[in-house]
């Protein structure tokens, strides 16, 4: 077995669950995570963890990743405080990237300070950037690193910690000293990203070094379905009004005025590194075709030249033309596509910030499916959008039925609907200017969102409603449209009858649980509500997993041999012994 170092880590990156004490609470999270790999506690940590670990390693620093959320999920007896107490890094880093982590992240910071009052704690991520002024006021938090590309500023912070502690020289840093808060300029916004990588090799090495596989596992089912990602860009050309990764948000919160793209060579190299580790699907984050034919051709032909055997998944922000689909099919043999259409209604989609027509998307789907090598085309719809009424949200069911008919009920087309939940993203146009786009916000501060996550169901957790739908209507139409879409997919054979029947039963039970929760809130005094809700915990937890669709519908088919056999066996041993 390779040797590994037990040297004191310079930085330990901790990933918290959405709600810290989720194991002791009964909360109907609902279908908030049905269309992502993680569970409702959002145990999937951001890709920035691995890129920071890799970058710091290159500069002589030792970084360890510990996915506390996953450890808590895998082992009901896992003692978070005991784990944190025995850690002794020079600094703790905690992500607050997306808002569902705002409760757990701060609670983990409090535990860190309880046992290690003299070890600094730094926060980072998109939501940390937006709420940096509020975060730094928490006594448990010493630093907030702002921006979308923070590897180099974190390296500079460590250098300065070792040589004089003049934190004013670290770009993007919010910090405090003797009770005084300082906000350094957010000036590190690199255009050239080719010096960055997602550091998967370093993560694998850390398994041997720390003898801790579950600590770096990305999400609950990853060992069975090892999907991995490579990113094409930082920034976005689109302006979806609800999105914290929109052009609007990057421009204002992250000070990124223009989308920065990695070179095709860097993308291909990262895909090649992934293929050496495992044969799971590779998801291309960012629309590679948006940069034009030359860029897309360099990426796709580069993948073909390297003979990468993993399935490649491309996402689209706007519908590509026929030439793009021909280019992919001429060079690759194992690929799929996905696109979030948001709504079938062109007026709603335009209000969201996407101006393409139904004709364009329908032509794109037909062009994609005209190639036999295209394995899947996944299409996503959302509930909770500007100008979207209850009826318009329900009309997606009939639209999808007609869409299937237009492609001969091709089972490679898979359609999904989910709520825009639990929050409108801070920094998005809908959050910063809600009246302008028809949203009404219930929570605005970070602390208000933290307390909202403790509410008994996702209806009460939602931080918004719209001019066109109340929170009750958003919840109702989410379940009703999901029932209708499930029936459509069953009718045309996109999913088998058994799967469809199970999903239908699950949705009906979820609706019933929501009604029970509402009844408990109405009938019992506040001091008794938690106890009454906890009596339903088993049913509540089951109602939040694979609600609006069977989660495995999202998975692209994979082969049996995903890993190097030795690596897989070691991983299983470490997981089984709780490491």
XYZ file of C-alpha atoms in Angstrom:
579
model
C 0.000 0.000 0.000
C 1.364 3.474 -0.839
C 2.655 5.503 2.073
C 0.713 8.535 3.222
C 1.529 11.615 5.314
C -0.085 12.490 8.636
C 1.387 16.009 8.585
C -0.804 18.754 9.998
C -3.024 20.115 7.190
C -2.686 23.781 6.375
C -6.344 23.992 5.379
C -9.262 21.681 6.074
C -12.311 22.303 3.893
C -15.559 21.307 5.599
C -18.832 20.776 3.762
C -21.928 21.115 5.953
C -25.403 19.646 5.473
C -28.207 21.991 4.542
C -29.627 21.859 8.079
C -27.020 20.925 10.655
C -29.189 18.733 12.881
C -31.277 17.200 10.076
C -31.057 13.817 11.805
C -33.061 15.184 14.734
C -35.598 17.233 12.781
C -38.664 16.405 10.755
C -38.716 18.693 7.719
C -40.520 18.042 4.436
C -37.775 19.191 2.084
C -39.911 18.245 -0.903
C -38.582 17.813 -4.439
C -35.869 20.493 -4.036
C -33.058 18.065 -4.951
C -34.840 15.624 -7.252
C -33.016 16.850 -10.349
C -29.498 16.956 -8.897
C -27.315 14.048 -7.740
C -27.416 14.883 -4.019
C -30.132 14.227 -1.444
C -32.226 17.002 0.190
C -29.413 17.715 2.662
C -27.320 18.801 -0.349
C -24.264 16.746 0.547
C -22.536 17.466 -2.781
C -19.698 19.913 -2.167
C -18.687 22.502 -4.801
C -16.023 21.722 -7.406
C -14.060 24.632 -5.954
C -13.009 22.382 -3.066
C -10.973 20.110 -5.302
C -9.570 22.939 -7.435
C -8.416 24.772 -4.280
C -6.843 21.585 -2.921
C -4.984 20.990 -6.186
C -3.833 24.599 -6.551
C -2.590 24.804 -2.972
C -0.768 21.485 -3.334
C 1.167 22.909 -6.281
C 2.316 25.743 -4.018
C 3.426 23.517 -1.163
C 0.329 23.553 1.026
C -1.542 20.541 2.369
C -5.355 20.641 2.028
C -7.856 18.075 3.254
C -11.543 17.848 2.237
C -14.074 16.468 4.726
C -17.659 16.067 3.551
C -19.360 16.213 6.950
C -22.796 16.184 5.345
C -22.148 12.851 3.662
C -20.587 11.322 6.767
C -23.681 12.305 8.748
C -25.920 10.829 6.072
C -24.025 7.539 5.768
C -23.686 6.942 9.492
C -26.488 7.965 11.892
C -24.008 7.594 14.770
C -21.295 9.758 13.227
C -20.228 12.267 15.887
C -19.574 15.612 14.187
C -18.219 17.284 17.321
C -15.804 14.425 17.999
C -14.523 14.656 14.409
C -14.053 18.422 14.555
C -12.432 18.322 17.992
C -9.571 16.104 16.821
C -8.770 18.203 13.734
C -5.817 20.601 13.980
C -5.312 22.545 10.729
C -3.881 26.021 10.444
C -7.231 27.183 9.050
C -10.732 25.816 8.482
C -12.576 26.617 5.246
C -16.360 26.266 4.966
C -18.348 26.678 1.763
C -21.489 28.717 1.507
C -21.818 28.443 -2.240
C -25.543 27.875 -2.721
C -28.037 29.073 -0.133
C -29.441 25.697 0.997
C -26.276 25.409 3.133
C -26.724 28.661 5.034
C -27.937 26.966 8.225
C -25.472 24.101 8.398
C -22.425 26.121 7.357
C -22.688 28.653 10.182
C -23.501 25.932 12.720
C -20.357 24.030 11.708
C -18.359 27.255 12.096
C -19.714 27.535 15.639
C -18.589 24.007 16.451
C -15.138 24.732 15.049
C -14.771 27.794 17.283
C -16.090 25.867 20.282
C -13.152 23.471 20.105
C -10.592 25.612 18.268
C -11.114 29.264 19.252
C -7.686 30.278 17.973
C -7.871 28.623 14.538
C -9.242 31.011 11.882
C -12.348 30.159 9.875
C -12.793 31.325 6.282
C -15.987 31.201 4.186
C -16.232 31.263 0.404
C -18.646 30.685 -2.490
C -21.273 32.587 -4.446
C -23.632 33.133 -1.503
C -20.711 34.003 0.770
C -19.733 36.667 -1.732
C -23.191 38.208 -1.761
C -23.632 38.064 2.023
C -20.004 38.755 2.985
C -20.865 41.818 5.090
C -23.387 39.869 7.129
C -21.206 36.764 7.406
C -18.205 38.617 8.785
C -20.362 39.884 11.660
C -20.766 36.339 13.002
C -18.165 35.900 15.776
C -17.335 32.414 14.463
C -16.146 33.702 11.074
C -12.783 35.451 10.624
C -12.508 35.771 6.843
C -14.778 35.733 3.790
C -13.151 35.189 0.404
C -15.239 36.748 -2.361
C -15.354 35.996 -6.060
C -15.702 33.061 -8.433
C -11.996 32.107 -8.713
C -10.362 32.226 -5.300
C -7.510 29.726 -5.524
C -4.777 32.368 -5.857
C -6.141 34.763 -3.178
C -6.306 31.844 -0.720
C -2.693 30.983 -1.552
C -1.740 34.622 -0.942
C -3.618 34.600 2.376
C -1.578 31.638 3.592
C 1.688 33.202 2.453
C 0.826 36.369 4.376
C -0.216 34.403 7.458
C 3.272 32.942 7.450
C 5.005 36.279 6.768
C 3.669 39.271 8.664
C -0.152 39.006 8.548
C -0.834 42.157 6.509
C -4.247 41.019 5.271
C -4.856 44.284 3.425
C -2.698 42.915 0.605
C -5.001 39.943 -0.125
C -7.463 40.684 -2.948
C -11.141 39.712 -2.576
C -10.812 39.330 1.201
C -13.264 40.586 3.817
C -11.726 40.371 7.283
C -11.856 41.804 10.757
C -9.250 42.871 13.251
C -9.948 44.009 16.808
C -13.628 44.351 15.987
C -13.057 46.444 12.860
C -14.237 45.019 9.521
C -12.078 45.533 6.435
C -13.202 44.937 2.860
C -10.369 44.557 0.348
C -11.070 45.235 -3.307
C -12.516 42.339 -5.301
C -9.789 42.650 -7.918
C -8.771 39.049 -8.614
C -11.061 38.141 -11.506
C -8.794 36.196 -13.875
C -9.558 35.991 -17.577
C -7.133 33.133 -18.234
C -8.301 30.001 -16.408
C -5.919 27.443 -17.891
C -3.818 27.346 -14.740
C -6.758 25.840 -12.883
C -7.960 22.274 -12.820
C -10.512 20.415 -10.738
C -7.803 18.421 -9.018
C -9.333 14.976 -9.167
C -5.927 13.317 -8.983
C -5.145 15.190 -5.772
C -8.487 14.131 -4.286
C -7.719 10.468 -5.050
C -4.256 10.801 -3.510
C -5.824 12.260 -0.372
C -7.860 9.066 0.110
C -4.622 7.157 0.638
C -3.005 9.951 2.628
C -5.880 10.446 5.092
C -7.469 6.982 4.836
C -10.823 8.677 4.449
C -12.920 7.885 1.380
C -16.311 9.161 2.544
C -14.702 12.487 3.409
C -14.049 13.244 -0.252
C -16.975 11.413 -1.846
C -19.029 14.012 -3.770
C -22.499 12.670 -2.986
C -24.377 9.740 -1.479
C -24.608 7.425 -4.500
C -21.335 8.358 -6.176
C -19.657 4.968 -5.706
C -22.512 3.423 -7.703
C -22.889 6.277 -10.194
C -19.548 8.120 -10.464
C -20.447 11.092 -12.634
C -17.708 13.748 -12.790
C -17.476 17.214 -14.297
C -15.171 19.558 -16.123
C -15.919 23.267 -16.437
C -15.673 25.312 -19.610
C -15.990 28.795 -18.142
C -16.377 31.141 -15.227
C -19.242 33.526 -15.809
C -22.319 33.196 -17.978
C -23.720 34.848 -21.099
C -27.331 34.269 -20.015
C -29.450 36.390 -17.683
C -32.002 34.095 -16.067
C -33.675 36.295 -13.450
C -33.650 33.671 -10.672
C -30.077 32.418 -11.079
C -27.099 33.241 -8.872
C -24.837 32.150 -11.708
C -26.340 34.555 -14.245
C -24.496 37.280 -16.139
C -26.271 39.825 -13.926
C -24.955 38.183 -10.766
C -21.416 37.647 -12.057
C -21.248 41.268 -13.198
C -22.496 42.712 -9.897
C -21.463 40.318 -7.116
C -18.333 38.760 -8.606
C -17.223 41.792 -10.671
C -16.770 39.549 -13.702
C -17.605 41.754 -16.660
C -17.045 39.114 -19.313
C -17.307 35.332 -19.359
C -13.885 33.686 -19.181
C -13.455 30.449 -21.120
C -10.858 27.791 -20.570
C -8.984 26.713 -23.646
C -10.258 23.624 -25.480
C -6.917 21.980 -24.679
C -7.469 22.445 -20.934
C -10.966 20.979 -21.161
C -9.761 17.935 -23.060
C -6.824 17.400 -20.704
C -9.137 17.412 -17.710
C -11.490 14.933 -19.396
C -8.484 12.718 -20.080
C -7.461 12.869 -16.410
C -10.989 11.913 -15.380
C -10.971 8.951 -17.779
C -7.823 7.618 -16.115
C -9.577 7.568 -12.747
C -12.945 6.131 -13.733
C -15.290 5.413 -16.631
C -18.288 7.330 -15.311
C -20.030 10.017 -17.382
C -18.230 13.345 -17.820
C -20.476 16.380 -17.582
C -19.310 19.469 -19.488
C -20.306 22.440 -17.296
C -20.988 25.353 -19.626
C -22.284 25.496 -23.178
C -19.264 24.763 -25.389
C -21.143 25.580 -28.587
C -21.893 29.139 -27.469
C -18.255 30.123 -28.121
C -18.633 29.355 -31.805
C -17.764 26.628 -34.258
C -13.986 26.871 -33.906
C -14.049 26.456 -30.117
C -16.620 23.640 -30.168
C -14.723 21.831 -32.905
C -11.451 22.022 -30.958
C -13.125 20.527 -27.855
C -15.005 17.757 -29.620
C -12.210 16.739 -31.963
C -9.799 16.867 -29.035
C -11.963 14.416 -27.089
C -12.075 12.147 -30.126
C -8.306 12.322 -30.636
C -7.671 11.259 -27.038
C -10.079 8.318 -27.525
C -11.815 9.032 -24.240
C -14.260 6.195 -23.598
C -16.408 7.924 -20.983
C -19.858 9.137 -21.931
C -19.748 12.895 -22.601
C -22.733 15.025 -21.584
C -23.163 18.456 -23.145
C -25.435 21.137 -21.713
C -27.018 23.927 -23.743
C -28.065 27.437 -22.768
C -29.501 28.122 -26.232
C -30.505 25.590 -28.916
C -27.619 24.617 -31.243
C -28.011 24.331 -34.994
C -27.811 21.125 -37.024
C -24.091 21.564 -37.734
C -23.233 21.196 -34.060
C -25.068 17.883 -33.709
C -23.402 16.632 -36.898
C -20.004 17.664 -35.507
C -20.555 15.708 -32.294
C -21.792 12.605 -34.103
C -18.921 12.674 -36.592
C -16.402 12.504 -33.737
C -17.975 10.841 -30.694
C -19.887 7.618 -30.227
C -21.093 7.882 -26.605
C -22.759 11.170 -25.772
C -25.934 12.791 -24.464
C -27.430 16.266 -24.128
C -29.375 18.244 -21.570
C -31.087 21.619 -21.582
C -33.194 23.598 -19.141
C -36.038 25.091 -21.134
C -37.593 26.585 -17.929
C -41.059 26.824 -19.556
C -42.790 25.710 -22.743
C -44.542 29.100 -22.752
C -42.554 31.597 -24.796
C -43.864 34.593 -22.830
C -42.733 33.028 -19.550
C -39.381 32.002 -21.007
C -38.779 35.532 -22.281
C -39.611 36.934 -18.835
C -37.050 34.529 -17.355
C -34.381 35.909 -19.700
C -34.333 33.385 -22.535
C -35.592 34.610 -25.870
C -35.455 31.596 -28.187
C -38.618 30.126 -29.664
C -40.260 26.727 -29.286
C -39.560 26.108 -32.955
C -35.836 26.481 -32.340
C -35.751 24.061 -29.417
C -37.981 21.528 -31.184
C -35.736 21.585 -34.250
C -32.681 21.125 -32.041
C -34.205 18.069 -30.366
C -35.101 16.533 -33.719
C -31.604 17.183 -35.066
C -30.030 15.616 -31.979
C -32.224 12.509 -32.063
C -31.690 12.034 -35.792
C -28.309 10.530 -34.870
C -28.435 6.976 -33.551
C -25.355 7.547 -31.381
C -27.210 10.181 -29.365
C -28.198 8.275 -26.248
C -30.379 10.849 -24.473
C -31.747 14.357 -24.616
C -32.926 15.538 -21.200
C -35.258 18.544 -21.051
C -36.029 20.408 -17.819
C -38.937 22.654 -16.838
C -39.390 24.802 -13.715
C -42.281 25.954 -11.554
C -42.207 29.398 -9.910
C -41.321 31.681 -12.818
C -42.348 35.237 -13.776
C -45.650 35.402 -15.712
C -46.263 31.703 -14.992
C -49.803 31.063 -13.781
C -51.045 27.785 -12.339
C -52.589 26.913 -15.710
C -49.434 27.752 -17.668
C -47.441 25.543 -15.334
C -49.921 22.701 -15.878
C -49.923 23.181 -19.654
C -46.369 21.780 -19.777
C -47.921 18.304 -19.527
C -49.831 18.598 -22.797
C -46.886 20.358 -24.456
C -44.609 17.430 -23.611
C -47.167 14.948 -24.926
C -47.175 16.792 -28.260
C -43.393 17.113 -28.221
C -43.027 13.355 -27.801
C -45.457 12.799 -30.669
C -43.412 15.123 -32.910
C -40.341 12.874 -32.487
C -42.258 9.631 -32.878
C -42.431 9.059 -29.099
C -38.675 8.604 -29.087
C -37.793 7.244 -25.633
C -34.403 8.948 -25.720
C -36.174 12.214 -24.961
C -36.725 12.533 -21.208
C -38.637 15.442 -19.695
C -38.630 16.608 -16.081
C -40.338 19.282 -14.002
C -39.294 20.608 -10.600
C -39.874 23.662 -8.410
C -37.577 26.666 -8.312
C -36.755 25.917 -4.682
C -35.972 26.391 -1.932
C -34.737 29.920 -2.694
C -34.354 32.516 -5.389
C -30.568 32.866 -5.526
C -29.101 35.882 -3.723
C -27.484 38.178 -6.259
C -29.934 37.266 -8.994
C -32.085 39.990 -10.513
C -35.180 38.414 -8.979
C -33.616 38.700 -5.529
C -32.112 42.170 -5.792
C -34.976 43.732 -7.812
C -37.982 41.479 -7.119
C -40.658 44.061 -7.942
C -39.210 44.572 -11.402
C -39.760 40.930 -12.400
C -42.832 40.075 -10.336
C -41.396 38.316 -7.264
C -42.319 38.923 -3.630
C -39.616 37.992 -1.132
C -40.320 36.641 2.353
C -36.671 36.536 3.479
C -33.881 38.939 2.584
C -31.098 38.618 5.149
C -28.825 35.634 5.618
C -30.142 34.994 9.119
C -33.742 35.056 7.887
C -32.852 32.362 5.354
C -31.070 30.328 8.033
C -34.146 30.317 10.223
C -36.400 29.580 7.235
C -34.573 26.297 6.622
C -35.829 25.081 9.994
C -39.482 25.467 9.014
C -41.556 22.263 8.742
C -41.971 22.026 4.953
C -40.572 23.406 1.753
C -43.688 25.533 1.267
C -42.718 27.608 4.297
C -39.023 27.502 3.389
C -39.625 29.072 -0.047
C -38.296 32.623 0.091
C -40.663 33.945 -2.560
C -43.983 33.870 -4.316
C -44.901 35.629 -7.562
C -47.567 38.015 -8.787
C -49.082 35.051 -10.609
C -48.853 32.274 -7.965
C -48.864 32.073 -4.178
C -46.588 29.679 -2.320
C -49.517 27.284 -1.907
C -50.136 27.315 -5.663
C -46.451 26.802 -6.452
C -46.422 23.716 -4.230
C -49.707 22.342 -5.584
C -48.843 22.786 -9.255
C -45.402 21.266 -8.739
C -46.963 18.008 -7.592
C -49.856 18.152 -10.089
C -47.676 18.839 -13.140
C -45.245 16.126 -12.034
C -48.130 13.660 -11.837
C -49.224 14.610 -15.351
C -45.724 14.399 -16.811
C -45.157 11.045 -15.135
C -48.319 9.754 -16.826
C -47.155 11.036 -20.228
C -43.825 9.245 -19.915
C -45.592 6.067 -18.837
C -48.031 6.264 -21.761
C -45.332 6.614 -24.407
C -42.954 4.127 -22.767
C -40.196 6.565 -21.772
C -40.357 4.951 -18.322
C -41.731 1.531 -17.467
C -45.096 1.092 -15.764
C -43.600 -0.066 -12.476
C -41.391 3.036 -12.168
C -44.270 5.309 -13.156
C -46.639 3.709 -10.647
C -44.087 4.021 -7.837
C -43.506 7.688 -8.700
C -47.241 8.388 -8.825
C -47.731 6.759 -5.447
C -44.829 8.749 -4.003
C -46.212 12.079 -5.270
C -49.654 11.348 -3.838
C -48.121 10.442 -0.472
C -45.997 13.608 -0.530
C -49.111 15.729 -1.069
C -50.797 13.975 1.842
C -47.786 14.589 4.096
C -47.837 18.284 3.196
C -51.506 18.430 4.224
C -50.730 16.683 7.515
C -47.966 19.162 8.279
C -50.326 22.073 7.607
C -52.921 20.517 9.916
C -50.389 20.091 12.731
C -49.312 23.726 12.427
C -52.931 24.882 12.601
C -54.138 22.563 15.374
C -51.290 22.552 17.905
C -49.585 25.324 19.890
C -46.049 26.235 18.656
C -44.335 24.461 21.574
C -45.922 21.136 20.563
C -45.444 21.349 16.788
C -41.899 19.937 16.627
C -42.807 16.875 18.695
C -45.891 16.187 16.567
C -43.891 16.581 13.375
C -41.171 14.242 14.623
C -43.763 11.470 14.918
C -43.998 11.673 11.102
C -40.237 11.744 10.505
C -39.983 8.429 8.665
C -42.801 9.348 6.269
C -41.499 12.907 5.966
C -38.003 11.765 4.999
C -39.366 9.327 2.425
C -41.553 12.051 0.903
C -38.492 14.149 0.031
C -36.575 11.541 -1.989
C -37.313 10.990 -5.684
C -40.653 12.748 -5.351
C -41.491 14.232 -8.739
C -39.546 11.569 -10.634
C -37.535 8.466 -9.895
C -34.043 9.894 -9.249
C -32.404 7.200 -11.344
C -34.275 8.524 -14.370
C -31.629 11.248 -14.359
C -28.773 8.806 -14.662
C -27.192 8.143 -18.011
C -26.516 4.423 -18.581
C -23.048 3.301 -17.486
C -21.015 0.131 -17.788
C -20.184 -2.322 -15.032
C -16.459 -1.580 -14.745
C -16.346 2.014 -13.548
C -13.182 1.963 -11.425
C -9.791 0.397 -11.138
C -10.587 -2.755 -9.094
C -8.016 -2.053 -6.358
C -9.238 1.511 -5.858
C -12.849 0.335 -5.595
C -12.050 -2.344 -3.028
C -10.092 0.079 -0.835
C -12.949 2.586 -1.067
C -15.492 -0.002 0.051
C -13.325 -1.051 3.004
C -12.918 2.537 4.158
C -16.643 3.299 3.826
C -17.653 0.139 5.684
C -15.423 0.977 8.624
C -16.791 4.526 8.739
C -13.740 6.284 7.314
